[in-house]
C-alpha positions as a printed Julia matrix, in Angstrom:
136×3 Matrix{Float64}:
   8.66   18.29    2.22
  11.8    15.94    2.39
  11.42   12.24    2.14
  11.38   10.06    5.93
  12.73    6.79    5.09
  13.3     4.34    2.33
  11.54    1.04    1.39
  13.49   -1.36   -1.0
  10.83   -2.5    -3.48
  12.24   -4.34   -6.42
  11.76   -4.18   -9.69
   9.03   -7.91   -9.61
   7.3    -5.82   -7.06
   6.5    -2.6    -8.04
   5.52   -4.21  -11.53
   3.04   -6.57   -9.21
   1.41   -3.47   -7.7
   1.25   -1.4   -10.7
  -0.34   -4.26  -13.02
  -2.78   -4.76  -10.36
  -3.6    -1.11  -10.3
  -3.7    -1.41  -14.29
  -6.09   -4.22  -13.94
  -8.83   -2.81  -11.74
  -9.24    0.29  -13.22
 -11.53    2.26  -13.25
 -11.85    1.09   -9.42
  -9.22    2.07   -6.59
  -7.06   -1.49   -6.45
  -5.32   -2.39   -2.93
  -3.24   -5.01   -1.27
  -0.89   -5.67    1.29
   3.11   -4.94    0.61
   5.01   -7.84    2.23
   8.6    -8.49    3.85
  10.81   -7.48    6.9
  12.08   -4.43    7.95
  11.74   -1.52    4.98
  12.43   -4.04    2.79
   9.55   -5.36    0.47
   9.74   -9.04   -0.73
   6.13   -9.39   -2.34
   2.39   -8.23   -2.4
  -0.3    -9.49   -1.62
  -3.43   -8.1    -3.83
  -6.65   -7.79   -2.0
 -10.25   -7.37   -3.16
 -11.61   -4.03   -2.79
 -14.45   -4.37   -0.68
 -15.88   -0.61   -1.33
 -15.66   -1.25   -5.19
 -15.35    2.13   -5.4
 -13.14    4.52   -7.81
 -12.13    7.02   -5.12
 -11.89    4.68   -1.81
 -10.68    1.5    -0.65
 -11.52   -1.02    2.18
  -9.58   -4.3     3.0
 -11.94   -6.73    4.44
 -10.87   -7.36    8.33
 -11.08  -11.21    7.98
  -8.63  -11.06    5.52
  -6.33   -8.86    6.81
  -6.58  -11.25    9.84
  -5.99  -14.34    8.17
  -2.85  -12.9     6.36
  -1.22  -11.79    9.74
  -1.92  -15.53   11.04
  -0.29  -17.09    7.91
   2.83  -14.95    8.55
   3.24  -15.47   11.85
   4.4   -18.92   10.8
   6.17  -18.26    7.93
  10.37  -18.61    7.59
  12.43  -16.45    7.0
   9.98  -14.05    9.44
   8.34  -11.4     7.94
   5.31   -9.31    8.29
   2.61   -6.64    6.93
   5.28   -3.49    6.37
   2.59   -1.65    4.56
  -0.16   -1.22    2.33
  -0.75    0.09   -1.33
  -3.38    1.22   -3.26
  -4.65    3.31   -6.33
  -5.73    6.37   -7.6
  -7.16    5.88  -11.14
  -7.67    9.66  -12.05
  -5.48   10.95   -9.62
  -2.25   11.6    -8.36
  -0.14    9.3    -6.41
  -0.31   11.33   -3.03
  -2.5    10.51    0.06
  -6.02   12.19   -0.21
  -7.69   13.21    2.91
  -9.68   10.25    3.25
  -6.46    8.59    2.72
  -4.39   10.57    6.26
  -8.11   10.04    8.23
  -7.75    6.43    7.75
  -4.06    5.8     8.19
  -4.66    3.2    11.11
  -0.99    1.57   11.12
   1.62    4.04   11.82
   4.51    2.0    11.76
   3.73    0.98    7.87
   5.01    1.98    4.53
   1.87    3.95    2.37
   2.41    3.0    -1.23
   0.21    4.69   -3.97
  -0.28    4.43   -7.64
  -1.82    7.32   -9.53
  -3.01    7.66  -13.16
  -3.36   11.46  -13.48
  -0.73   11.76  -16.16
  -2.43    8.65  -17.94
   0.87    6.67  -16.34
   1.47    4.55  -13.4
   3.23    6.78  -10.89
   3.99    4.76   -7.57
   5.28    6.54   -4.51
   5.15    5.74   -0.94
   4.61    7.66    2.78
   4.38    7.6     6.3
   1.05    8.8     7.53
   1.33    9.62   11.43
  -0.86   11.82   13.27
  -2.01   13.1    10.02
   0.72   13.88    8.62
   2.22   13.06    5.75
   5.62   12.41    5.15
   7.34   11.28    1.55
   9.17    7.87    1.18
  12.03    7.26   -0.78
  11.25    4.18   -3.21
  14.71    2.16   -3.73
């Protein structure tokens, strides 16, 4: 499957994502990846409301609240996607994953642990599909 897209995500960035990841294992991390366009400027971790090691949930007030707080933030920027982690898996979307791939328009970003190292890759998910991301 070739990759759709590319997302800048520096270096301060992917380290943020993969240290939370680090951090909350055994449990599935997640957070929101910030900036404009398919360019990422930071993250912002979230709590994992499912606690769980093979699912995540982003409570809505908080998701909320983090939209409002953008809206009046310059330079503009916004929610381009979301990341998350697999602790004993690979970094690729599970099922559950595709079935609850809400925002179309954002970037998927995924750390997995199979190997016993970080691996962080990113998607589209539309219409169930899954389509590979190049990571810049």
């Amino acid at each position: 499957m070739s990759a759709r897209g590319t997302i800048l995500v520096p270096r301060p960035v992917r380290r943020a994502i993969v240290d939370h990841a680090s951090r909350e294992k055994p449990l599935e991390c997640c957070g929101f990846v910030v900036g404009a366009s398919a360019r990422a400027m930071f993250v912002v971790p979230m709590s994992n409301v499912a606690r769980s090691r093979v699912r995540y949930r982003i409570e809505d007030k908080a998701h909320i609240e983090l939209r409002r707080l953008l809206r009046v933030l310059r330079p503009s920027m916004s929610i381009i996607g979301v990341y998350h982690s697999h602790p004993a898996g690979d970094a690729w979307p599970s099922a559950t994953d595709v079935d609850e791939a809400f925002y179309p328009d954002w970037k998927y970003l995924i750390v997995g642990f199979k190997s016993g190292r970080a691996i962080l890759r990113a998607f589209h998910i539309r219409h169930g599909r899954v389509y590979p991301v190049l990571l810049r």
